[in-house]
mmCIF file of C-alpha atoms in Angstrom:
data_model
loop_
_atom_site.group_PDB
_atom_site.id
_atom_site.type_symbol
_atom_site.label_atom_id
_atom_site.label_comp_id
_atom_site.label_asym_id
_atom_site.label_seq_id
_atom_site.Cartn_x
_atom_site.Cartn_y
_atom_site.Cartn_z
ATOM 1 C CA MET A 1 0.120 -0.391 -0.012
ATOM 2 C CA LYS A 2 2.866 2.851 1.226
ATOM 3 C CA LYS A 3 4.860 1.451 -2.131
ATOM 4 C CA GLU A 4 1.416 2.503 -4.067
ATOM 5 C CA ILE A 5 1.214 5.679 -3.091
ATOM 6 C CA ALA A 6 4.673 7.097 -2.995
ATOM 7 C CA ASN A 7 4.709 7.404 -6.504
ATOM 8 C CA PRO A 8 2.371 9.743 -7.440
ATOM 9 C CA LEU A 9 2.878 11.657 -4.631
ATOM 10 C CA LEU A 10 7.166 11.613 -6.276
ATOM 11 C CA PHE A 11 6.571 12.343 -9.746
ATOM 12 C CA CYS A 12 4.114 15.599 -8.326
ATOM 13 C CA LEU A 13 6.846 16.630 -6.123
ATOM 14 C CA THR A 14 9.612 15.903 -8.970
ATOM 15 C CA LEU A 15 6.606 17.362 -11.765
ATOM 16 C CA VAL A 16 6.333 20.744 -8.906
ATOM 17 C CA PHE A 17 10.569 20.944 -8.485
ATOM 18 C CA CYS A 18 10.522 21.954 -12.270
ATOM 19 C CA LEU A 19 7.872 23.409 -12.931
ATOM 20 C CA PHE A 20 9.077 26.247 -10.257
ATOM 21 C CA SER A 21 13.062 25.929 -11.671
ATOM 22 C CA CYS A 22 12.014 26.387 -14.963
ATOM 23 C CA THR A 23 9.927 29.012 -14.404
ATOM 24 C CA SER A 24 12.974 30.879 -12.127
ATOM 25 C CA GLN A 25 15.177 30.939 -14.197
ATOM 26 C CA LYS A 26 13.550 33.735 -16.624
ATOM 27 C CA ALA A 27 13.650 36.582 -15.292
ATOM 28 C CA ILE A 28 13.486 40.557 -16.556
ATOM 29 C CA LEU A 29 16.817 42.389 -16.188
ATOM 30 C CA ASP A 30 16.283 45.799 -14.561
ATOM 31 C CA VAL A 31 17.875 48.000 -17.185
ATOM 32 C CA SER A 32 17.447 52.147 -16.146
ATOM 33 C CA GLU A 33 16.810 54.526 -18.186
ATOM 34 C CA ASP A 34 20.764 56.472 -18.183
ATOM 35 C CA GLU A 35 22.050 52.915 -18.695
ATOM 36 C CA LYS A 36 19.666 52.618 -21.713
ATOM 37 C CA ALA A 37 21.040 55.887 -23.241
ATOM 38 C CA LEU A 38 24.648 54.774 -22.826
ATOM 39 C CA PHE A 39 23.915 51.792 -25.038
ATOM 40 C CA ASP A 40 22.647 54.337 -27.633
ATOM 41 C CA SER A 41 25.763 56.072 -27.172
ATOM 42 C CA THR A 42 27.580 56.741 -30.498
ATOM 43 C CA GLU A 43 30.853 57.884 -28.640
ATOM 44 C CA GLU A 44 33.371 54.887 -30.074
ATOM 45 C CA GLU A 45 36.757 55.082 -27.007
ATOM 46 C CA PRO A 46 38.191 52.239 -26.915
ATOM 47 C CA VAL A 47 38.722 49.978 -22.951
ATOM 48 C CA GLU A 48 42.583 49.045 -22.840
ATOM 49 C CA ILE A 49 42.587 46.022 -20.876
ATOM 50 C CA LYS A 50 45.747 45.350 -19.556
ATOM 51 C CA SER A 51 48.041 44.970 -16.466
ATOM 52 C CA ASP A 52 50.997 46.598 -16.134
ATOM 53 C CA GLU A 53 53.280 43.890 -14.686
ATOM 54 C CA THR A 54 52.594 41.106 -17.530
ATOM 55 C CA GLU A 55 52.238 41.524 -20.860
ATOM 56 C CA TYR A 56 48.432 40.676 -20.962
ATOM 57 C CA GLU A 57 46.114 43.775 -23.144
ATOM 58 C CA ILE A 58 42.759 43.290 -24.681
ATOM 59 C CA ILE A 59 41.005 45.902 -27.050
ATOM 60 C CA ILE A 60 37.839 46.462 -26.100
ATOM 61 C CA ILE A 61 35.697 49.346 -28.891
ATOM 62 C CA GLU A 62 31.984 49.464 -28.119
ATOM 63 C CA PRO A 63 30.635 52.402 -28.446
ATOM 64 C CA GLY A 64 28.660 52.985 -24.940
ATOM 65 C CA PHE A 65 31.419 50.880 -22.576
ATOM 66 C CA ASN A 66 34.016 53.004 -21.553
ATOM 67 C CA ALA A 67 30.869 55.686 -20.598
ATOM 68 C CA TRP A 68 28.767 52.748 -18.516
ATOM 69 C CA LEU A 69 32.059 52.111 -17.311
ATOM 70 C CA LEU A 70 32.575 55.061 -15.484
ATOM 71 C CA SER A 71 29.264 55.557 -14.305
ATOM 72 C CA ILE A 72 27.054 52.571 -14.078
ATOM 73 C CA ALA A 73 29.730 50.396 -13.452
ATOM 74 C CA LYS A 74 31.200 49.383 -9.516
ATOM 75 C CA PRO A 75 34.055 50.881 -8.718
ATOM 76 C CA GLU A 76 37.977 48.800 -8.799
ATOM 77 C CA GLY A 77 37.407 46.882 -6.003
ATOM 78 C CA TYR A 78 34.233 45.758 -5.217
ATOM 79 C CA TYR A 79 34.915 42.162 -6.446
ATOM 80 C CA SER A 80 37.319 40.694 -5.003
ATOM 81 C CA GLN A 81 39.522 38.946 -7.656
ATOM 82 C CA SER A 82 38.980 35.707 -6.979
ATOM 83 C CA PHE A 83 35.227 36.064 -7.696
ATOM 84 C CA LEU A 84 36.713 37.692 -10.754
ATOM 85 C CA GLU A 85 39.103 35.233 -12.257
ATOM 86 C CA ASN A 86 35.810 33.329 -11.399
ATOM 87 C CA ARG A 87 33.088 34.115 -12.880
ATOM 88 C CA ASN A 88 34.508 35.058 -16.250
ATOM 89 C CA ALA A 89 36.145 31.728 -17.529
ATOM 90 C CA ILE A 90 32.264 31.111 -16.920
ATOM 91 C CA MET A 91 31.255 33.668 -19.405
ATOM 92 C CA VAL A 92 34.818 33.334 -21.693
ATOM 93 C CA ILE A 93 33.755 29.278 -21.852
ATOM 94 C CA THR A 94 30.544 30.129 -23.049
ATOM 95 C CA TRP A 95 31.045 33.433 -25.518
ATOM 96 C CA ASN A 96 34.337 30.822 -27.397
ATOM 97 C CA GLN A 97 31.196 28.225 -27.752
ATOM 98 C CA ARG A 98 29.424 30.516 -29.881
ATOM 99 C CA VAL A 99 32.134 32.563 -31.725
ATOM 100 C CA LEU A 100 32.536 28.247 -32.642
ATOM 101 C CA GLN A 101 28.851 28.756 -33.693
ATOM 102 C CA PRO A 102 27.985 31.558 -35.672
ATOM 103 C CA ASN A 103 25.335 30.240 -37.584
ATOM 104 C CA ARG A 104 23.167 29.592 -34.092
ATOM 105 C CA PHE A 105 23.787 32.780 -32.301
ATOM 106 C CA ASN A 106 24.587 36.360 -33.799
ATOM 107 C CA PRO A 107 27.900 36.566 -36.230
ATOM 108 C CA ASN A 108 28.451 39.891 -35.552
ATOM 109 C CA LEU A 109 27.857 40.257 -30.869
ATOM 110 C CA TYR A 110 30.094 36.688 -31.275
ATOM 111 C CA GLU A 111 32.954 38.117 -33.727
ATOM 112 C CA LEU A 112 36.443 36.325 -31.628
ATOM 113 C CA GLN A 113 37.676 34.090 -29.942
ATOM 114 C CA ILE A 114 39.478 34.996 -26.155
ATOM 115 C CA ASN A 115 41.917 33.169 -25.445
ATOM 116 C CA TYR A 116 41.250 33.167 -21.256
ATOM 117 C CA ASP A 117 43.486 30.739 -18.661
ATOM 118 C CA PRO A 118 42.336 30.959 -15.487
ATOM 119 C CA ASN A 119 45.899 29.490 -14.570
ATOM 120 C CA ILE A 120 46.915 32.423 -15.337
ATOM 121 C CA ASP A 121 46.666 35.277 -13.387
ATOM 122 C CA TYR A 122 45.727 38.762 -14.944
ATOM 123 C CA GLY A 123 45.930 40.732 -12.390
ATOM 124 C CA TYR A 124 42.965 42.503 -11.304
ATOM 125 C CA GLU A 125 43.100 45.610 -13.637
ATOM 126 C CA VAL A 126 42.420 42.692 -16.081
ATOM 127 C CA ASN A 127 40.133 41.087 -14.886
ATOM 128 C CA TYR A 128 37.951 43.815 -13.583
ATOM 129 C CA LYS A 129 37.500 45.074 -16.931
ATOM 130 C CA LEU A 130 36.958 41.990 -19.073
ATOM 131 C CA TYR A 131 33.515 41.298 -16.194
ATOM 132 C CA ASN A 132 32.228 44.650 -16.459
ATOM 133 C CA TYR A 133 32.859 44.464 -20.577
ATOM 134 C CA PHE A 134 30.279 40.767 -19.816
ATOM 135 C CA ILE A 135 27.852 42.170 -17.373
ATOM 136 C CA TYR A 136 27.921 45.246 -20.813
ATOM 137 C CA PHE A 137 27.795 43.073 -23.380
ATOM 138 C CA GLN A 138 24.766 41.209 -21.281
ATOM 139 C CA ARG A 139 22.582 43.697 -20.467
ATOM 140 C CA LYS A 140 23.373 45.585 -23.960
ATOM 141 C CA TYR A 141 22.232 42.849 -26.072
ATOM 142 C CA ASN A 142 20.143 40.519 -23.851
ATOM 143 C CA GLN A 143 22.303 38.344 -23.671
ATOM 144 C CA ARG A 144 23.599 35.414 -21.112
ATOM 145 C CA LEU A 145 27.266 34.726 -20.361
ATOM 146 C CA GLY A 146 26.097 32.322 -17.849
ATOM 147 C CA PRO A 147 23.721 30.779 -15.291
ATOM 148 C CA PHE A 148 23.547 34.455 -12.945
ATOM 149 C CA LEU A 149 22.511 37.354 -14.275
ATOM 150 C CA PRO A 150 24.185 40.057 -14.543
ATOM 151 C CA ARG A 151 23.406 42.826 -12.004
ATOM 152 C CA ILE A 152 25.532 45.970 -11.061
#
């Protein structure tokens, strides 16, 4: 008798869990009017991401990113370097996978692969600016590069 009751109960609990987990993933980003104005900016000021201690460098030419970085993003020092490294490692993997699938993902958004090795210490500044570019990119183009919402 117990076995007959347990199976339908287990099935119902599993179904409720699946429905809850699927619907909770679809949160809407709260983008302010100031942030939208920066997204629509045509000002192209390249942002160099480099570390004085290392030879690693990334140059981002994305209209509005520099102004967004200076006005909207959390200030340097807000995140720990290990937090930034962990998030960047996840987002770089997703980014690179999308670059390799131009038929599935917009090749105008995902143009070049990023050579990021989580075993290399790129320094705080490189990780900070790369992380914030990923946040900017996700918020501007309504993309998700990981299992978490791109919050500010």
